[in-house]
Amino acid sequence: MGILDALFGRTKPVKPDLDQLFGVPSAALTLEAGAGFTPTGLGSVCFAAVEGAAFVQVEQQVRALLDADTERGGVPVEASKDDYGYSWLLARHSPQELPELVNDLHAVNSELEANGFGPQLLCSLVGFSDPQGRSLALVYLYKRGTFYPFAPMPGGGEKRNSPLELQVNAMLGNDLRLEKDLSRWFPLWGAPGMEG
């Protein structure tokens, strides 16, 4: 960063650190102990698909990588598009297989990044729920290298449980690199992986 950047308050963008995803299993223990949330076994990666054979080939490689264990009883990855045109890959595991789920999400991000499609990566999320039926996601913002909690209110509609999000954020400060700018805590209504 140059002296003019410092004078004008500009900062260097944070470099993505995909290894931050490996902090999720530790954060899950904190979440369960502190708030009763347990993993759902669902996780997804959101990216902006681009036209062209190279991207299609990489997307097929990623899906083949995640589907490699289907012969041993694994569930195939599910692909979808949201209302904004973004692509999602949803991975399913048993709730006890959180490390394996995190490995899958890391593999998708790494494969896209290694093939030059890092700028298309938007976020990854890991789903949680509690005995009261509340949903929660830990969302990793690729371009920021940070996490934030997203908690929709139960019963549908597009309302957030902001007190729960702030509670979870305060709880996980020792487990994850958290996003300090609350304006970047984007709602992910209907995102694959949010259903319990």
PDB file of C-alpha atoms in Angstrom:
ATOM      1  CA  MET A   1       0.000   0.000   0.000  1.00  0.00           C
ATOM      2  CA  GLY A   2       1.417   3.405  -0.992  1.00  0.00           C
ATOM      3  CA  ILE A   3       1.476   6.634   0.960  1.00  0.00           C
ATOM      4  CA  LEU A   4      -1.366   8.122  -1.125  1.00  0.00           C
ATOM      5  CA  ASP A   5      -3.528   5.105  -0.334  1.00  0.00           C
ATOM      6  CA  ALA A   6      -2.906   5.687   3.368  1.00  0.00           C
ATOM      7  CA  LEU A   7      -3.668   9.415   3.095  1.00  0.00           C
ATOM      8  CA  PHE A   8      -6.915   8.869   1.202  1.00  0.00           C
ATOM      9  CA  GLY A   9      -8.072   5.980   3.378  1.00  0.00           C
ATOM     10  CA  ARG A  10      -7.900   3.353   0.657  1.00  0.00           C
ATOM     11  CA  THR A  11      -7.073  -0.161   1.712  1.00  0.00           C
ATOM     12  CA  LYS A  12      -5.772  -3.166  -0.134  1.00  0.00           C
ATOM     13  CA  PRO A  13      -8.411  -5.797  -0.777  1.00  0.00           C
ATOM     14  CA  VAL A  14      -8.159  -8.807   1.509  1.00  0.00           C
ATOM     15  CA  LYS A  15      -6.698 -11.837  -0.230  1.00  0.00           C
ATOM     16  CA  PRO A  16      -9.023 -14.845  -0.028  1.00  0.00           C
ATOM     17  CA  ASP A  17      -7.787 -17.504   2.361  1.00  0.00           C
ATOM     18  CA  LEU A  18      -9.739 -20.661   1.633  1.00  0.00           C
ATOM     19  CA  ASP A  19      -8.099 -22.423   4.564  1.00  0.00           C
ATOM     20  CA  GLN A  20     -10.373 -20.293   6.769  1.00  0.00           C
ATOM     21  CA  LEU A  21     -13.098 -22.792   5.859  1.00  0.00           C
ATOM     22  CA  PHE A  22     -11.323 -25.410   7.984  1.00  0.00           C
ATOM     23  CA  GLY A  23     -12.246 -23.345  11.059  1.00  0.00           C
ATOM     24  CA  VAL A  24     -15.936 -24.225  10.623  1.00  0.00           C
ATOM     25  CA  PRO A  25     -15.820 -27.558  12.546  1.00  0.00           C
ATOM     26  CA  SER A  26     -14.325 -25.761  15.561  1.00  0.00           C
ATOM     27  CA  ALA A  27     -16.936 -23.009  15.241  1.00  0.00           C
ATOM     28  CA  ALA A  28     -19.629 -25.719  15.113  1.00  0.00           C
ATOM     29  CA  LEU A  29     -18.574 -26.973  18.545  1.00  0.00           C
ATOM     30  CA  THR A  30     -18.820 -23.436  19.916  1.00  0.00           C
ATOM     31  CA  LEU A  31     -22.237 -22.971  18.281  1.00  0.00           C
ATOM     32  CA  GLU A  32     -23.586 -26.184  19.755  1.00  0.00           C
ATOM     33  CA  ALA A  33     -22.273 -25.460  23.247  1.00  0.00           C
ATOM     34  CA  GLY A  34     -23.311 -21.799  23.258  1.00  0.00           C
ATOM     35  CA  ALA A  35     -26.588 -21.752  21.328  1.00  0.00           C
ATOM     36  CA  GLY A  36     -27.693 -25.334  20.631  1.00  0.00           C
ATOM     37  CA  PHE A  37     -27.113 -25.185  16.858  1.00  0.00           C
ATOM     38  CA  THR A  38     -25.878 -28.333  15.116  1.00  0.00           C
ATOM     39  CA  PRO A  39     -24.830 -28.915  11.495  1.00  0.00           C
ATOM     40  CA  THR A  40     -27.516 -29.926   9.026  1.00  0.00           C
ATOM     41  CA  GLY A  41     -25.033 -31.671   6.713  1.00  0.00           C
ATOM     42  CA  LEU A  42     -25.772 -29.148   3.957  1.00  0.00           C
ATOM     43  CA  GLY A  43     -23.317 -26.725   2.405  1.00  0.00           C
ATOM     44  CA  SER A  44     -23.107 -24.836  -0.849  1.00  0.00           C
ATOM     45  CA  VAL A  45     -20.899 -22.658  -3.005  1.00  0.00           C
ATOM     46  CA  CYS A  46     -22.228 -19.704  -5.004  1.00  0.00           C
ATOM     47  CA  PHE A  47     -20.460 -18.384  -8.096  1.00  0.00           C
ATOM     48  CA  ALA A  48     -21.174 -16.356 -11.181  1.00  0.00           C
ATOM     49  CA  ALA A  49     -21.061 -18.727 -14.134  1.00  0.00           C
ATOM     50  CA  VAL A  50     -19.399 -17.457 -17.278  1.00  0.00           C
ATOM     51  CA  GLU A  51     -19.901 -18.446 -20.886  1.00  0.00           C
ATOM     52  CA  GLY A  52     -17.302 -20.572 -22.571  1.00  0.00           C
ATOM     53  CA  ALA A  53     -15.962 -24.079 -22.875  1.00  0.00           C
ATOM     54  CA  ALA A  54     -13.188 -23.590 -20.300  1.00  0.00           C
ATOM     55  CA  PHE A  55     -15.633 -22.723 -17.530  1.00  0.00           C
ATOM     56  CA  VAL A  56     -18.006 -25.557 -18.473  1.00  0.00           C
ATOM     57  CA  GLN A  57     -15.077 -27.989 -18.326  1.00  0.00           C
ATOM     58  CA  VAL A  58     -13.996 -26.763 -14.881  1.00  0.00           C
ATOM     59  CA  GLU A  59     -17.590 -26.955 -13.601  1.00  0.00           C
ATOM     60  CA  GLN A  60     -17.814 -30.545 -14.861  1.00  0.00           C
ATOM     61  CA  GLN A  61     -14.486 -31.380 -13.141  1.00  0.00           C
ATOM     62  CA  VAL A  62     -15.784 -29.945  -9.873  1.00  0.00           C
ATOM     63  CA  ARG A  63     -19.015 -31.931 -10.077  1.00  0.00           C
ATOM     64  CA  ALA A  64     -17.111 -35.132 -10.933  1.00  0.00           C
ATOM     65  CA  LEU A  65     -14.805 -34.536  -7.955  1.00  0.00           C
ATOM     66  CA  LEU A  66     -17.737 -34.119  -5.559  1.00  0.00           C
ATOM     67  CA  ASP A  67     -19.667 -37.036  -7.057  1.00  0.00           C
ATOM     68  CA  ALA A  68     -16.689 -39.427  -6.773  1.00  0.00           C
ATOM     69  CA  ASP A  69     -18.071 -41.087  -3.653  1.00  0.00           C
ATOM     70  CA  THR A  70     -21.593 -41.758  -4.973  1.00  0.00           C
ATOM     71  CA  GLU A  71     -20.680 -45.414  -5.640  1.00  0.00           C
ATOM     72  CA  ARG A  72     -19.924 -45.748  -1.893  1.00  0.00           C
ATOM     73  CA  GLY A  73     -23.297 -44.316  -0.882  1.00  0.00           C
ATOM     74  CA  GLY A  74     -22.510 -40.600  -1.186  1.00  0.00           C
ATOM     75  CA  VAL A  75     -25.165 -38.189  -2.406  1.00  0.00           C
ATOM     76  CA  PRO A  76     -24.491 -36.509  -5.764  1.00  0.00           C
ATOM     77  CA  VAL A  77     -23.931 -32.767  -5.752  1.00  0.00           C
ATOM     78  CA  GLU A  78     -26.916 -30.678  -6.841  1.00  0.00           C
ATOM     79  CA  ALA A  79     -26.547 -27.710  -9.185  1.00  0.00           C
ATOM     80  CA  SER A  80     -29.043 -24.853  -9.404  1.00  0.00           C
ATOM     81  CA  LYS A  81     -29.418 -21.219 -10.381  1.00  0.00           C
ATOM     82  CA  ASP A  82     -31.038 -18.570  -8.211  1.00  0.00           C
ATOM     83  CA  ASP A  83     -33.339 -15.727  -9.223  1.00  0.00           C
ATOM     84  CA  TYR A  84     -30.332 -13.461  -9.825  1.00  0.00           C
ATOM     85  CA  GLY A  85     -28.668 -15.880 -12.249  1.00  0.00           C
ATOM     86  CA  TYR A  86     -25.947 -17.070  -9.858  1.00  0.00           C
ATOM     87  CA  SER A  87     -24.996 -20.738  -9.849  1.00  0.00           C
ATOM     88  CA  TRP A  88     -24.994 -22.877  -6.713  1.00  0.00           C
ATOM     89  CA  LEU A  89     -23.482 -26.279  -6.021  1.00  0.00           C
ATOM     90  CA  LEU A  90     -25.064 -28.008  -3.012  1.00  0.00           C
ATOM     91  CA  ALA A  91     -23.229 -30.784  -1.180  1.00  0.00           C
ATOM     92  CA  ARG A  92     -25.008 -33.127   1.251  1.00  0.00           C
ATOM     93  CA  HIS A  93     -23.465 -35.195   4.020  1.00  0.00           C
ATOM     94  CA  SER A  94     -24.746 -36.592   7.268  1.00  0.00           C
ATOM     95  CA  PRO A  95     -24.717 -33.956  10.040  1.00  0.00           C
ATOM     96  CA  GLN A  96     -21.853 -35.826  11.733  1.00  0.00           C
ATOM     97  CA  GLU A  97     -19.660 -35.449   8.614  1.00  0.00           C
ATOM     98  CA  LEU A  98     -18.989 -31.721   8.906  1.00  0.00           C
ATOM     99  CA  PRO A  99     -15.237 -32.030   8.170  1.00  0.00           C
ATOM    100  CA  GLU A 100     -16.040 -33.942   4.951  1.00  0.00           C
ATOM    101  CA  LEU A 101     -18.585 -31.291   3.960  1.00  0.00           C
ATOM    102  CA  VAL A 102     -16.031 -28.538   4.576  1.00  0.00           C
ATOM    103  CA  ASN A 103     -13.501 -30.475   2.469  1.00  0.00           C
ATOM    104  CA  ASP A 104     -16.020 -30.575  -0.399  1.00  0.00           C
ATOM    105  CA  LEU A 105     -16.663 -26.822  -0.190  1.00  0.00           C
ATOM    106  CA  HIS A 106     -12.930 -26.137  -0.040  1.00  0.00           C
ATOM    107  CA  ALA A 107     -12.375 -28.383  -3.079  1.00  0.00           C
ATOM    108  CA  VAL A 108     -14.969 -26.521  -5.160  1.00  0.00           C
ATOM    109  CA  ASN A 109     -13.511 -23.130  -4.279  1.00  0.00           C
ATOM    110  CA  SER A 110      -9.930 -24.321  -4.830  1.00  0.00           C
ATOM    111  CA  GLU A 111     -10.690 -25.917  -8.193  1.00  0.00           C
ATOM    112  CA  LEU A 112     -12.403 -22.797  -9.525  1.00  0.00           C
ATOM    113  CA  GLU A 113      -9.629 -20.577  -8.150  1.00  0.00           C
ATOM    114  CA  ALA A 114      -6.827 -22.783  -9.544  1.00  0.00           C
ATOM    115  CA  ASN A 115      -8.361 -22.609 -13.017  1.00  0.00           C
ATOM    116  CA  GLY A 116      -8.516 -18.822 -13.042  1.00  0.00           C
ATOM    117  CA  PHE A 117     -12.161 -18.443 -12.030  1.00  0.00           C
ATOM    118  CA  GLY A 118     -11.550 -17.071  -8.523  1.00  0.00           C
ATOM    119  CA  PRO A 119     -13.195 -13.743  -9.442  1.00  0.00           C
ATOM    120  CA  GLN A 120     -16.448 -15.645 -10.142  1.00  0.00           C
ATOM    121  CA  LEU A 121     -16.594 -17.055  -6.584  1.00  0.00           C
ATOM    122  CA  LEU A 122     -19.043 -15.213  -4.335  1.00  0.00           C
ATOM    123  CA  CYS A 123     -19.610 -17.170  -1.141  1.00  0.00           C
ATOM    124  CA  SER A 124     -19.880 -20.541   0.542  1.00  0.00           C
ATOM    125  CA  LEU A 125     -22.277 -21.446   3.304  1.00  0.00           C
ATOM    126  CA  VAL A 126     -22.664 -24.191   5.874  1.00  0.00           C
ATOM    127  CA  GLY A 127     -26.124 -24.813   7.319  1.00  0.00           C
ATOM    128  CA  PHE A 128     -27.083 -25.287  10.987  1.00  0.00           C
ATOM    129  CA  SER A 129     -30.340 -25.677  12.873  1.00  0.00           C
ATOM    130  CA  ASP A 130     -31.462 -25.865  16.491  1.00  0.00           C
ATOM    131  CA  PRO A 131     -34.162 -27.891  18.303  1.00  0.00           C
ATOM    132  CA  GLN A 132     -36.588 -24.928  18.030  1.00  0.00           C
ATOM    133  CA  GLY A 133     -36.435 -25.181  14.224  1.00  0.00           C
ATOM    134  CA  ARG A 134     -34.358 -22.051  13.660  1.00  0.00           C
ATOM    135  CA  SER A 135     -31.970 -22.029  10.689  1.00  0.00           C
ATOM    136  CA  LEU A 136     -28.532 -20.483  10.620  1.00  0.00           C
ATOM    137  CA  ALA A 137     -25.763 -20.356   8.052  1.00  0.00           C
ATOM    138  CA  LEU A 138     -22.119 -19.507   8.445  1.00  0.00           C
ATOM    139  CA  VAL A 139     -21.364 -17.648   5.230  1.00  0.00           C
ATOM    140  CA  TYR A 140     -17.813 -17.306   3.891  1.00  0.00           C
ATOM    141  CA  LEU A 141     -17.320 -14.269   1.645  1.00  0.00           C
ATOM    142  CA  TYR A 142     -14.675 -15.314  -0.863  1.00  0.00           C
ATOM    143  CA  LYS A 143     -13.524 -11.823  -1.852  1.00  0.00           C
ATOM    144  CA  ARG A 144     -13.281 -10.660   1.776  1.00  0.00           C
ATOM    145  CA  GLY A 145     -11.857 -13.805   3.360  1.00  0.00           C
ATOM    146  CA  THR A 146     -14.353 -13.441   6.226  1.00  0.00           C
ATOM    147  CA  PHE A 147     -17.429 -15.115   7.698  1.00  0.00           C
ATOM    148  CA  TYR A 148     -20.760 -13.799   8.909  1.00  0.00           C
ATOM    149  CA  PRO A 149     -23.854 -15.482  10.352  1.00  0.00           C
ATOM    150  CA  PHE A 150     -27.136 -15.397   8.452  1.00  0.00           C
ATOM    151  CA  ALA A 151     -30.296 -16.332  10.366  1.00  0.00           C
ATOM    152  CA  PRO A 152     -33.693 -16.039   8.677  1.00  0.00           C
ATOM    153  CA  MET A 153     -36.716 -15.863  10.940  1.00  0.00           C
ATOM    154  CA  PRO A 154     -38.643 -19.158  11.142  1.00  0.00           C
ATOM    155  CA  GLY A 155     -41.871 -19.472   9.199  1.00  0.00           C
ATOM    156  CA  GLY A 156     -40.765 -18.119   5.840  1.00  0.00           C
ATOM    157  CA  GLY A 157     -40.827 -14.556   4.638  1.00  0.00           C
ATOM    158  CA  GLU A 158     -37.783 -12.393   4.246  1.00  0.00           C
ATOM    159  CA  LYS A 159     -37.061 -11.325   7.809  1.00  0.00           C
ATOM    160  CA  ARG A 160     -33.774 -11.803   9.595  1.00  0.00           C
ATOM    161  CA  ASN A 161     -33.189 -12.769  13.187  1.00  0.00           C
ATOM    162  CA  SER A 162     -30.676  -9.972  13.757  1.00  0.00           C
ATOM    163  CA  PRO A 163     -30.309 -10.554  17.524  1.00  0.00           C
ATOM    164  CA  LEU A 164     -29.347 -14.178  16.837  1.00  0.00           C
ATOM    165  CA  GLU A 165     -26.875 -13.113  14.138  1.00  0.00           C
ATOM    166  CA  LEU A 166     -25.198 -10.690  16.549  1.00  0.00           C
ATOM    167  CA  GLN A 167     -25.161 -13.311  19.322  1.00  0.00           C
ATOM    168  CA  VAL A 168     -23.507 -15.867  17.018  1.00  0.00           C
ATOM    169  CA  ASN A 169     -21.048 -13.271  15.763  1.00  0.00           C
ATOM    170  CA  ALA A 170     -19.981 -12.472  19.334  1.00  0.00           C
ATOM    171  CA  MET A 171     -19.695 -16.194  20.116  1.00  0.00           C
ATOM    172  CA  LEU A 172     -17.418 -17.104  17.201  1.00  0.00           C
ATOM    173  CA  GLY A 173     -14.736 -14.428  17.474  1.00  0.00           C
ATOM    174  CA  ASN A 174     -12.109 -16.957  18.571  1.00  0.00           C
ATOM    175  CA  ASP A 175     -13.039 -19.547  15.927  1.00  0.00           C
ATOM    176  CA  LEU A 176     -13.393 -17.663  12.639  1.00  0.00           C
ATOM    177  CA  ARG A 177     -12.253 -14.478  10.915  1.00  0.00           C
ATOM    178  CA  LEU A 178     -15.509 -12.513  11.093  1.00  0.00           C
ATOM    179  CA  GLU A 179     -16.726  -9.744   8.787  1.00  0.00           C
ATOM    180  CA  LYS A 180     -16.696  -6.477  10.743  1.00  0.00           C
ATOM    181  CA  ASP A 181     -18.653  -4.466   8.152  1.00  0.00           C
ATOM    182  CA  LEU A 182     -22.279  -5.402   8.866  1.00  0.00           C
ATOM    183  CA  SER A 183     -23.382  -3.888   5.548  1.00  0.00           C
ATOM    184  CA  ARG A 184     -21.666  -6.886   3.917  1.00  0.00           C
ATOM    185  CA  TRP A 185     -23.838  -9.376   5.814  1.00  0.00           C
ATOM    186  CA  PHE A 186     -25.970 -10.025   2.747  1.00  0.00           C
ATOM    187  CA  PRO A 187     -29.215 -11.967   3.124  1.00  0.00           C
ATOM    188  CA  LEU A 188     -29.243 -15.265   1.213  1.00  0.00           C
ATOM    189  CA  TRP A 189     -32.984 -15.868   0.950  1.00  0.00           C
ATOM    190  CA  GLY A 190     -33.738 -19.370  -0.291  1.00  0.00           C
ATOM    191  CA  ALA A 191     -30.083 -20.290  -0.736  1.00  0.00           C
ATOM    192  CA  PRO A 192     -29.380 -23.981  -1.249  1.00  0.00           C
ATOM    193  CA  GLY A 193     -28.137 -25.372   2.050  1.00  0.00           C
ATOM    194  CA  MET A 194     -30.379 -23.224   4.254  1.00  0.00           C
ATOM    195  CA  GLU A 195     -33.155 -25.781   4.483  1.00  0.00           C
ATOM    196  CA  GLY A 196     -32.918 -28.021   7.537  1.00  0.00           C
TER     197      GLY A 196
END
